[in-house]
PDB file of C-alpha atoms and ligand atoms in Angstrom:
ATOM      1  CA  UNK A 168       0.000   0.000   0.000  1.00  0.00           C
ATOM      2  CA  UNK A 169       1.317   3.323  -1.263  1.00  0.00           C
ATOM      3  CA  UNK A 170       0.995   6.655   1.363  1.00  0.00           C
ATOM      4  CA  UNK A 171       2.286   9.462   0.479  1.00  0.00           C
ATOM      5  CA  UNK A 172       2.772  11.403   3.299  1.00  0.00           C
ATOM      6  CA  UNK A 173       4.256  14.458   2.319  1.00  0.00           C
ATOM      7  CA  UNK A 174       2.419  16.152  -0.060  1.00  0.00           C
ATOM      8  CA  UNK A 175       1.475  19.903  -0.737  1.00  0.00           C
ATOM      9  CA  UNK A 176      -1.936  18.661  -2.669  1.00  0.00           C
ATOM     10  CA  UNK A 177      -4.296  21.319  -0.684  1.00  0.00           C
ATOM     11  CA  UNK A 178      -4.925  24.600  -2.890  1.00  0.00           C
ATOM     12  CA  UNK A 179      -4.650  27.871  -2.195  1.00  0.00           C
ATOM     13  CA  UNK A 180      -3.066  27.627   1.020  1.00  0.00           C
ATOM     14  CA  UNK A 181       0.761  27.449   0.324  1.00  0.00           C
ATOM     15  CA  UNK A 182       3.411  27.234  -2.893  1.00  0.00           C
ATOM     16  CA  UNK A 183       1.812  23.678  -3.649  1.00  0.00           C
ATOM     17  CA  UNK A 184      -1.448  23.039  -5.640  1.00  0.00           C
ATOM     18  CA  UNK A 185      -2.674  26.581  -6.816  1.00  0.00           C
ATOM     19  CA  UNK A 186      -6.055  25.773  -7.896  1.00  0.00           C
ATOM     20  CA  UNK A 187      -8.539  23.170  -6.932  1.00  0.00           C
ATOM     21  CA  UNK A 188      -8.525  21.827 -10.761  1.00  0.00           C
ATOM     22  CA  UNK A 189      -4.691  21.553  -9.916  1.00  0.00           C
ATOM     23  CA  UNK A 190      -5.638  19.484  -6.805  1.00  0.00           C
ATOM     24  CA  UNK A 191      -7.736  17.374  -8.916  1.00  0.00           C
ATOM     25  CA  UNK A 192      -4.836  16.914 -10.860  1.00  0.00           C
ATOM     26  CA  UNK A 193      -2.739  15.927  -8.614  1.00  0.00           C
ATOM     27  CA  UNK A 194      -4.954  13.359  -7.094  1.00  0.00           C
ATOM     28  CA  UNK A 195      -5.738  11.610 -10.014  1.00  0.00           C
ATOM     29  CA  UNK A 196      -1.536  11.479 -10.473  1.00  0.00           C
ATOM     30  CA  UNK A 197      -1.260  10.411  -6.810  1.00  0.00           C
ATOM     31  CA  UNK A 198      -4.036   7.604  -8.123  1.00  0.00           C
ATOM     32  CA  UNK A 199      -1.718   6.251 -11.246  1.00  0.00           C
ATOM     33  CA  UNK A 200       0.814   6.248  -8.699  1.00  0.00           C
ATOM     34  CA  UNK A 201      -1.264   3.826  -6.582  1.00  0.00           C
ATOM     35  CA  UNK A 202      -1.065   5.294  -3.694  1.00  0.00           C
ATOM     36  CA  UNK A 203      -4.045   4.876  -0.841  1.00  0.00           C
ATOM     37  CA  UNK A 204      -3.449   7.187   1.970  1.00  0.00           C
ATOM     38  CA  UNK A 205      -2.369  11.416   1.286  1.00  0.00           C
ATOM     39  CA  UNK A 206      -1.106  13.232   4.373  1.00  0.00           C
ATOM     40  CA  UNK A 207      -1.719  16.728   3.240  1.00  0.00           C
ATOM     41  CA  UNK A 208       1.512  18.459   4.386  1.00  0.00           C
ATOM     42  CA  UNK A 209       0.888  21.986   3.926  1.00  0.00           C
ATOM     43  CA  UNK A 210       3.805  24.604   4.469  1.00  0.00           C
ATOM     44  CA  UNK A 211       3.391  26.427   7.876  1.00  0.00           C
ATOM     45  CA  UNK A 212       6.073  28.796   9.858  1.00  0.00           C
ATOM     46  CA  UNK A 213       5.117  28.688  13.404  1.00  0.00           C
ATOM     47  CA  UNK A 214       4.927  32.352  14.840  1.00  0.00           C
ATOM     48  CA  UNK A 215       5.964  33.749  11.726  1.00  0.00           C
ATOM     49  CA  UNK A 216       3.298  33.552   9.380  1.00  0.00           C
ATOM     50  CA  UNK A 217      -0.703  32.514  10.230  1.00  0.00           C
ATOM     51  CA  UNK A 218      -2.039  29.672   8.256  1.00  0.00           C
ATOM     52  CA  UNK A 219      -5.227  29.612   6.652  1.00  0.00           C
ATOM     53  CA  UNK A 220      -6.672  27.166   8.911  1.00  0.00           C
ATOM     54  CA  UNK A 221     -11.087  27.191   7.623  1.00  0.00           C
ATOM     55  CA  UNK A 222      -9.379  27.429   4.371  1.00  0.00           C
ATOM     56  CA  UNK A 223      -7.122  24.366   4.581  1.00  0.00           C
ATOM     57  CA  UNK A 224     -10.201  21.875   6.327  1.00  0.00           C
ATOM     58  CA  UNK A 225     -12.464  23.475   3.503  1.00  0.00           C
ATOM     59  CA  UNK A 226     -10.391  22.532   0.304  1.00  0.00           C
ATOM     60  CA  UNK A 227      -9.316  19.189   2.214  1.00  0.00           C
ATOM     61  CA  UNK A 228     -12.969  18.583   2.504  1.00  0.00           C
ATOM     62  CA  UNK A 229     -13.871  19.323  -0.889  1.00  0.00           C
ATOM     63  CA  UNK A 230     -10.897  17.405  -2.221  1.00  0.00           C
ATOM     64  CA  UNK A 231     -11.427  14.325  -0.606  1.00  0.00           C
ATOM     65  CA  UNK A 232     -15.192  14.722  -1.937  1.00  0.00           C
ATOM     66  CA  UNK A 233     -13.832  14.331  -5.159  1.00  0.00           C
ATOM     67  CA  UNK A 234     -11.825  11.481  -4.373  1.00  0.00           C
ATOM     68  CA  UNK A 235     -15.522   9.780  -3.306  1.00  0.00           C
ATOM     69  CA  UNK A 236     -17.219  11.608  -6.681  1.00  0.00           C
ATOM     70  CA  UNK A 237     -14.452  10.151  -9.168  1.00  0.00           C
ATOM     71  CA  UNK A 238     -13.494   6.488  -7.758  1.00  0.00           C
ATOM     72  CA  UNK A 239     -10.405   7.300  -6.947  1.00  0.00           C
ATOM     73  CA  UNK A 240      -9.455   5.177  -3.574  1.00  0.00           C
ATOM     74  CA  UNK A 241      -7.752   7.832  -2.157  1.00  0.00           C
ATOM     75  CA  UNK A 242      -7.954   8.765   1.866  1.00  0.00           C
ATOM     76  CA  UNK A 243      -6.832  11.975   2.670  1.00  0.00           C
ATOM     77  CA  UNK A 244      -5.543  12.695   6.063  1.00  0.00           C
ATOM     78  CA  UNK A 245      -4.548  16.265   7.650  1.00  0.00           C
ATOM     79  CA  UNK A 246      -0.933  17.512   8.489  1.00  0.00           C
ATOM     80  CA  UNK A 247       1.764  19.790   8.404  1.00  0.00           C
ATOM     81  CA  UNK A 248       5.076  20.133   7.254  1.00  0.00           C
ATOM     82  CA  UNK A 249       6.434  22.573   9.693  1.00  0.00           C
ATOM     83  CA  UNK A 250       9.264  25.003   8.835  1.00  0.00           C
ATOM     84  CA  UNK A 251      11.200  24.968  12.371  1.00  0.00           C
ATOM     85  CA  UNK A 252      11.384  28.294  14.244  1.00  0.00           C
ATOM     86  CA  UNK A 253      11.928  28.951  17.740  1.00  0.00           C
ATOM     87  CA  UNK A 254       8.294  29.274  18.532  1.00  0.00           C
ATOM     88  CA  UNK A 255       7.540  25.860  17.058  1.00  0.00           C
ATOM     89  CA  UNK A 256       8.238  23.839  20.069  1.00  0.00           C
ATOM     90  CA  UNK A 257       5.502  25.894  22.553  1.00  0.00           C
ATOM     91  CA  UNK A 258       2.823  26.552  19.744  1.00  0.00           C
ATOM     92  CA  UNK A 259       3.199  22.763  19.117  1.00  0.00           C
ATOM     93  CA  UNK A 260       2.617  22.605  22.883  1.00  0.00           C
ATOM     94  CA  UNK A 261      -0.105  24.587  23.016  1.00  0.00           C
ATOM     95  CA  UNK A 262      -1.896  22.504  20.035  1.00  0.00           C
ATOM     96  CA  UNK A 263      -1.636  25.025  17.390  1.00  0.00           C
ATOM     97  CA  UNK A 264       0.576  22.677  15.128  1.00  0.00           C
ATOM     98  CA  UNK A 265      -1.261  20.531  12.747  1.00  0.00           C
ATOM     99  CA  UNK A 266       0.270  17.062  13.786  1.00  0.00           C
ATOM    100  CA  UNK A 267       0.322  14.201  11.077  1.00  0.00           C
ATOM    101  CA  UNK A 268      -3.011  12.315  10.779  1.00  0.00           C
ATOM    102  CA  UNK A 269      -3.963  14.133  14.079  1.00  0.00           C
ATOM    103  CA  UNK A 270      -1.364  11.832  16.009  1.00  0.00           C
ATOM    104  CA  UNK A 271       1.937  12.030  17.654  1.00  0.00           C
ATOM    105  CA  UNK A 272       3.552  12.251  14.847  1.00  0.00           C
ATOM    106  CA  UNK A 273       4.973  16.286  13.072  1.00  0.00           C
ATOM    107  CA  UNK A 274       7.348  16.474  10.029  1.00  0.00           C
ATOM    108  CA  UNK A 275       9.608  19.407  10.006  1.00  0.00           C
ATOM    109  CA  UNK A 276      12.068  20.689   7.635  1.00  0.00           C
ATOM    110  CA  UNK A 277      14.765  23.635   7.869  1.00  0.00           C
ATOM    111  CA  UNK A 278      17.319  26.142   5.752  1.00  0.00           C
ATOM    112  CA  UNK A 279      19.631  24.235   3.403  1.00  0.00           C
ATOM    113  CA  UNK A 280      21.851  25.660   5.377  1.00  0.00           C
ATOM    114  CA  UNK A 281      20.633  24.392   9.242  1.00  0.00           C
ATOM    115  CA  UNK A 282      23.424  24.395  11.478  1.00  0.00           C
ATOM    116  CA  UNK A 283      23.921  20.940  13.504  1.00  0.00           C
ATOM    117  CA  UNK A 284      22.936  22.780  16.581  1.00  0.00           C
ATOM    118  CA  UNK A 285      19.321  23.864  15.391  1.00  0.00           C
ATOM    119  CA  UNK A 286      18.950  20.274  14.408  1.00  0.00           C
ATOM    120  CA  UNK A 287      19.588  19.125  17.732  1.00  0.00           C
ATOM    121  CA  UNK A 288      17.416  21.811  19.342  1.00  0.00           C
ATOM    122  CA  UNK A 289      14.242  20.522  17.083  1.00  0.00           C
ATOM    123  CA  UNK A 290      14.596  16.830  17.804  1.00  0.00           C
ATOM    124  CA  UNK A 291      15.249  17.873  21.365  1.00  0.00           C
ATOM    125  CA  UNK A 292      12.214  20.565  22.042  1.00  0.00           C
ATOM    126  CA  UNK A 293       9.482  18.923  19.816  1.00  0.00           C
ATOM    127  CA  UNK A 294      10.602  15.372  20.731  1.00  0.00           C
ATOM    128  CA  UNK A 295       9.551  16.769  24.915  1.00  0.00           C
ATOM    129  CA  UNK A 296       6.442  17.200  23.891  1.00  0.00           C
ATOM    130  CA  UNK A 297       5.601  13.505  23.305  1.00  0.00           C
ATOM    131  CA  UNK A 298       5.784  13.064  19.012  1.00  0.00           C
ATOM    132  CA  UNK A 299       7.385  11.465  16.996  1.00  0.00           C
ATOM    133  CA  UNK A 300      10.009  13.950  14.900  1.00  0.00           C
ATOM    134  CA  UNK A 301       9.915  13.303  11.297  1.00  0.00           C
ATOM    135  CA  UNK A 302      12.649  15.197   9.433  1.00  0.00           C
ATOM    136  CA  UNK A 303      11.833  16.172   5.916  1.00  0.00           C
ATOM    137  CA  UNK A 304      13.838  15.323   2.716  1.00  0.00           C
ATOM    138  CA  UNK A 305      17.028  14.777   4.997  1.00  0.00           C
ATOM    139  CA  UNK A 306      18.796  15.157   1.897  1.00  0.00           C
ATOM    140  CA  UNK A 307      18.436  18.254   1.303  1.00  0.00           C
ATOM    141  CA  UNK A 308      20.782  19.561   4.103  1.00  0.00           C
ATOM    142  CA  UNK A 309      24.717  20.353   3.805  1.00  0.00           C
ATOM    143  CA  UNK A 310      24.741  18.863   7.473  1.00  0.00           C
ATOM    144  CA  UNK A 311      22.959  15.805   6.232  1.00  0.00           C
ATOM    145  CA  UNK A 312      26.107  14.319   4.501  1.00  0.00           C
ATOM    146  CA  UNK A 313      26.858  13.717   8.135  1.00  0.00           C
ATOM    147  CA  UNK A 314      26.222  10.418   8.686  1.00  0.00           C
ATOM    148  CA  UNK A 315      27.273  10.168  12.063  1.00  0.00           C
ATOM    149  CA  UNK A 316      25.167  13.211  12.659  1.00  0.00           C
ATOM    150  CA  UNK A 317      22.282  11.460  11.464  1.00  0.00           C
ATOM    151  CA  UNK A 318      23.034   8.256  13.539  1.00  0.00           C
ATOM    152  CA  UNK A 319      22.735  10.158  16.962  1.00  0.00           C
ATOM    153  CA  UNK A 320      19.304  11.842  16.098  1.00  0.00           C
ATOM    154  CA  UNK A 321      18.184   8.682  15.271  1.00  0.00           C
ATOM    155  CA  UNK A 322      19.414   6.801  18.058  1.00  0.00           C
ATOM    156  CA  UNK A 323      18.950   9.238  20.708  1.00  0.00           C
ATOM    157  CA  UNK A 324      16.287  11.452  20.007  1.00  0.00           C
ATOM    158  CA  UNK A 325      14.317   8.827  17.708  1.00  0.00           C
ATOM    159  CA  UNK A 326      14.305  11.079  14.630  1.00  0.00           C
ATOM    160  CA  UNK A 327      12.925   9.741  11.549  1.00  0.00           C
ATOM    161  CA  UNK A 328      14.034  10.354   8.012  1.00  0.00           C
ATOM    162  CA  UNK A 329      12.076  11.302   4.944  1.00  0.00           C
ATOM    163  CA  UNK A 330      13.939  11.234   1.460  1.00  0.00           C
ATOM    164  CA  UNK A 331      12.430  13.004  -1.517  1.00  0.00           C
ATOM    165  CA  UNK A 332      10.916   9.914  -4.066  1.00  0.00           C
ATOM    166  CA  UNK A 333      13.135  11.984  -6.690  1.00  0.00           C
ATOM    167  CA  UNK A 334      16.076  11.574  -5.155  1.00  0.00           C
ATOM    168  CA  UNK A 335      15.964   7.940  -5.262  1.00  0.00           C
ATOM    169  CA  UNK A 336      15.725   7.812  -8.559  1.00  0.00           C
ATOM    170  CA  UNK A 337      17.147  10.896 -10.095  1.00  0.00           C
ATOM    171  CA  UNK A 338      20.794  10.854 -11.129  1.00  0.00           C
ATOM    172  CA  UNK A 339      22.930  13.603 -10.022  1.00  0.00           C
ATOM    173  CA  UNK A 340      26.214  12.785 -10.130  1.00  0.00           C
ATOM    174  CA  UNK A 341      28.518  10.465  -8.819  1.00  0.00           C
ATOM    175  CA  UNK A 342      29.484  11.435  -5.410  1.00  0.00           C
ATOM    176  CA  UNK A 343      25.719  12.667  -4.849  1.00  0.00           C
ATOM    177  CA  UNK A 344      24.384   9.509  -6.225  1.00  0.00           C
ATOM    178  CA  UNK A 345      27.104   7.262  -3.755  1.00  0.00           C
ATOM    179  CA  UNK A 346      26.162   9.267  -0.791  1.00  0.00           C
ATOM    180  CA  UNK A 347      22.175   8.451  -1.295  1.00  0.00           C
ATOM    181  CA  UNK A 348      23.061   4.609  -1.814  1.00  0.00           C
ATOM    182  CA  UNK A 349      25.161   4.647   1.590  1.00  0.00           C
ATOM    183  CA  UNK A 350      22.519   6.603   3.518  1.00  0.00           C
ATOM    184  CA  UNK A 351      19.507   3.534   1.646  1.00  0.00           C
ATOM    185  CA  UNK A 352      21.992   0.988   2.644  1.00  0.00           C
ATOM    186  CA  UNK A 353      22.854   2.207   5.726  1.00  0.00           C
ATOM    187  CA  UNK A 354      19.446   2.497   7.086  1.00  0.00           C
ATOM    188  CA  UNK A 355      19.169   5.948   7.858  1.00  0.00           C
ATOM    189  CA  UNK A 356      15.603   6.727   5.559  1.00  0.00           C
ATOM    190  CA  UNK A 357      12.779   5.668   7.287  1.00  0.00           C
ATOM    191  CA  UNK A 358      10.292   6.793   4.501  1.00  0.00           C
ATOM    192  CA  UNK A 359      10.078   8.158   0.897  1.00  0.00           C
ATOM    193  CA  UNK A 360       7.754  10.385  -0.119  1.00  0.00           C
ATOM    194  CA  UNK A 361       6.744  12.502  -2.903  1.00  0.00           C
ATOM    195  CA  UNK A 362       6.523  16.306  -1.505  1.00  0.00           C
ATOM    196  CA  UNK A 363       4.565  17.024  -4.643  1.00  0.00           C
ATOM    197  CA  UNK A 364       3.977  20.299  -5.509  1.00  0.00           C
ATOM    198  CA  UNK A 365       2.210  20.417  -9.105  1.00  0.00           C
ATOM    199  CA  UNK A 366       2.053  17.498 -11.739  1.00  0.00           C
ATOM    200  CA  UNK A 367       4.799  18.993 -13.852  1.00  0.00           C
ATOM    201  CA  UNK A 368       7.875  20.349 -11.840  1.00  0.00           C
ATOM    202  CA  UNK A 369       7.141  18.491  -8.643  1.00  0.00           C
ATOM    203  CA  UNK A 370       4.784  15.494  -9.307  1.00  0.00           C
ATOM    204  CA  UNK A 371       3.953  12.885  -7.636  1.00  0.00           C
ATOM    205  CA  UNK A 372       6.516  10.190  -8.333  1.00  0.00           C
ATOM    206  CA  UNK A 373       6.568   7.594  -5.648  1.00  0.00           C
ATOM    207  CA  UNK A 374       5.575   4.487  -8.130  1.00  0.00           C
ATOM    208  CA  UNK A 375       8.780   5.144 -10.250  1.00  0.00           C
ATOM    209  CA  UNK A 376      10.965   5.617  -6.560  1.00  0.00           C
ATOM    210  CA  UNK A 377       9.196   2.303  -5.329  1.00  0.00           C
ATOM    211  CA  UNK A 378      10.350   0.315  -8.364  1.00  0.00           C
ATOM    212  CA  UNK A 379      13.797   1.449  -8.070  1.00  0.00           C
ATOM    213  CA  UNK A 380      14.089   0.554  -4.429  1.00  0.00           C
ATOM    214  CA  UNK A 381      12.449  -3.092  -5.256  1.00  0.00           C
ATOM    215  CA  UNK A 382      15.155  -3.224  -7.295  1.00  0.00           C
ATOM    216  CA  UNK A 383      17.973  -2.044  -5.828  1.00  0.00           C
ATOM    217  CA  UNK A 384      16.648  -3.671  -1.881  1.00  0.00           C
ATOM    218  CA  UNK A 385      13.917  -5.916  -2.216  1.00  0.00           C
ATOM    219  CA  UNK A 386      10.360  -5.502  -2.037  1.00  0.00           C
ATOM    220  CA  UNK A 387      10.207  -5.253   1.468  1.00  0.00           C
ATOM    221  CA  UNK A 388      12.401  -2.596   2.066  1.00  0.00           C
ATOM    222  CA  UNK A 389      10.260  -0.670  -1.059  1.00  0.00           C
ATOM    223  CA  UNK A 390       6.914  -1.476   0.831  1.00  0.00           C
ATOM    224  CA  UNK A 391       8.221  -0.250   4.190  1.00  0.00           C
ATOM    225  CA  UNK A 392       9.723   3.002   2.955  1.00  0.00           C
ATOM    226  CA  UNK A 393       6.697   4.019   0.487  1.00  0.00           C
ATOM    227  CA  UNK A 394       3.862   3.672   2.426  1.00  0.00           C
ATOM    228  CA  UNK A 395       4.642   0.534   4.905  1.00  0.00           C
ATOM    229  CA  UNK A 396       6.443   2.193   7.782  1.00  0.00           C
ATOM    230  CA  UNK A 397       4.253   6.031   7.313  1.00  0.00           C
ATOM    231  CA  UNK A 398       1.006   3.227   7.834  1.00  0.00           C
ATOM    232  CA  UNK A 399       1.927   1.933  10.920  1.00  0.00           C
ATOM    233  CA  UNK A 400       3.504   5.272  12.407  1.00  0.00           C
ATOM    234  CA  UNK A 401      -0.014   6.992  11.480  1.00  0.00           C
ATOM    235  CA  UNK A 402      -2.627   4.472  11.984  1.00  0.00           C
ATOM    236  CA  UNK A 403      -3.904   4.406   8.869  1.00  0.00           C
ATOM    237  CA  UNK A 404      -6.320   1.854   7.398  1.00  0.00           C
ATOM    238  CA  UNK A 405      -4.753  -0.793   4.655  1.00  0.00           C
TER     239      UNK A 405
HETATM  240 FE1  FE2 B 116       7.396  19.804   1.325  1.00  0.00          FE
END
């Protein structure tokens, strides 16, 4: 079972889908992809910026209405992906933070260029508060070539790590393309997902990442990372 659980499929409420025909779009992509479960990971900045909050539960609403009206077997489930600041930790506290499929579970990304401190600090701070930390598209980060690095927030924090679907499949050059293989290999990606953004720069693409990692690891290490281990983290419904 395919999830895709981050995914900027919501209109009109960040840089993702920017019209609900482009949502509709997008779903029907997610669809060919075969994938079951959406976590709609809209952008937020905690403290910084107010999210459209009625406006976000509306479109969901109406998009997974669509889903029903057009067969597609598509769940969609509410989320975040949070953009860490320092308020993030107490407005998560407070309940402001939309957490992944309501449970104890946030995904957070940061600057390309996030010092190892401010890394720390996030798995540290939102970890207190009782979820589950979820790092997004770990390689994104200059810090994240670290592997080390990524070892103790794992082991001591119990960070998880997403990786882009594109990256697993897209080539970019040899010393990129070895590092990605030794952070697969190594363990350190605990799911793949698409972060979709549109269908044509940033589509949904986690069918074509899932075949490559059957490949390349078997298809048990392809289930778990594209929808397997995101399932059983979130509760959702196979
Ligand atoms: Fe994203």
């Amino acid at each position: 079972m395919m999830v895709d659980m981050h995914c900027h499929v919501i209109w009109g409420v960040d840089d993702g889908a920017r019209s609900e025909d482009d949502t509709h779009a997008m779903l029907r992509k997610a669809a060919e992809n075969k994938v079951r479960h959406i976590v709609c990971t809209s952008h937020i900045t905690p403290g910084e910026a107010p999210f459209p909050v009625d406006r976000y539960q509306d479109h969901l609403a109406r998009a997974q209405a669509f889903c029903r009206d057009e067969g597609l077997d598509i769940t969609l489930h509410p989320g975040s992906e949070i953009l860490y600041t320092d308020q993030a930790p107490r407005l998560l506290h407070e309940g402001k933070i939309p957490r992944l499929n309501d449970k104890r579970a946030v995904l957070v990304e940061f600057w390309y260029d996030v010092p190892t401190d401010t890394l720390y600090q996030a798995a540290r701070l939102l970890g207190n508060e009782g979820v589950t930390v979820i790092f997004a598209h770990i390689e994104r980060y200059r810090v994240s070539r670290n592997i080390k690095l990524l070892e103790e927030l794992r082991n001591e924090y119990g960070v998880l790590m997403q990786m882009n679907a594109r990256t697993v499949f897209e080539k970019q050059g040899f010393l990129t393309d070895r590092w990605k293989r030794k952070l697969l290999e190594a363990d350190m990606i605990d799911m793949v997902a698409s972060d979709a953004h549109s269908i044509n720069s940033r589509p949904c693409n986690i069918l074509r990442a899932w075949e490559v990692l059957r490949d390349e690891y078997g298809q048990e290490t392809a289930d778990r990372l594209c929808g397997g281990a995101a399932a059983k983290l979130l509760a959702l419904e196979s």
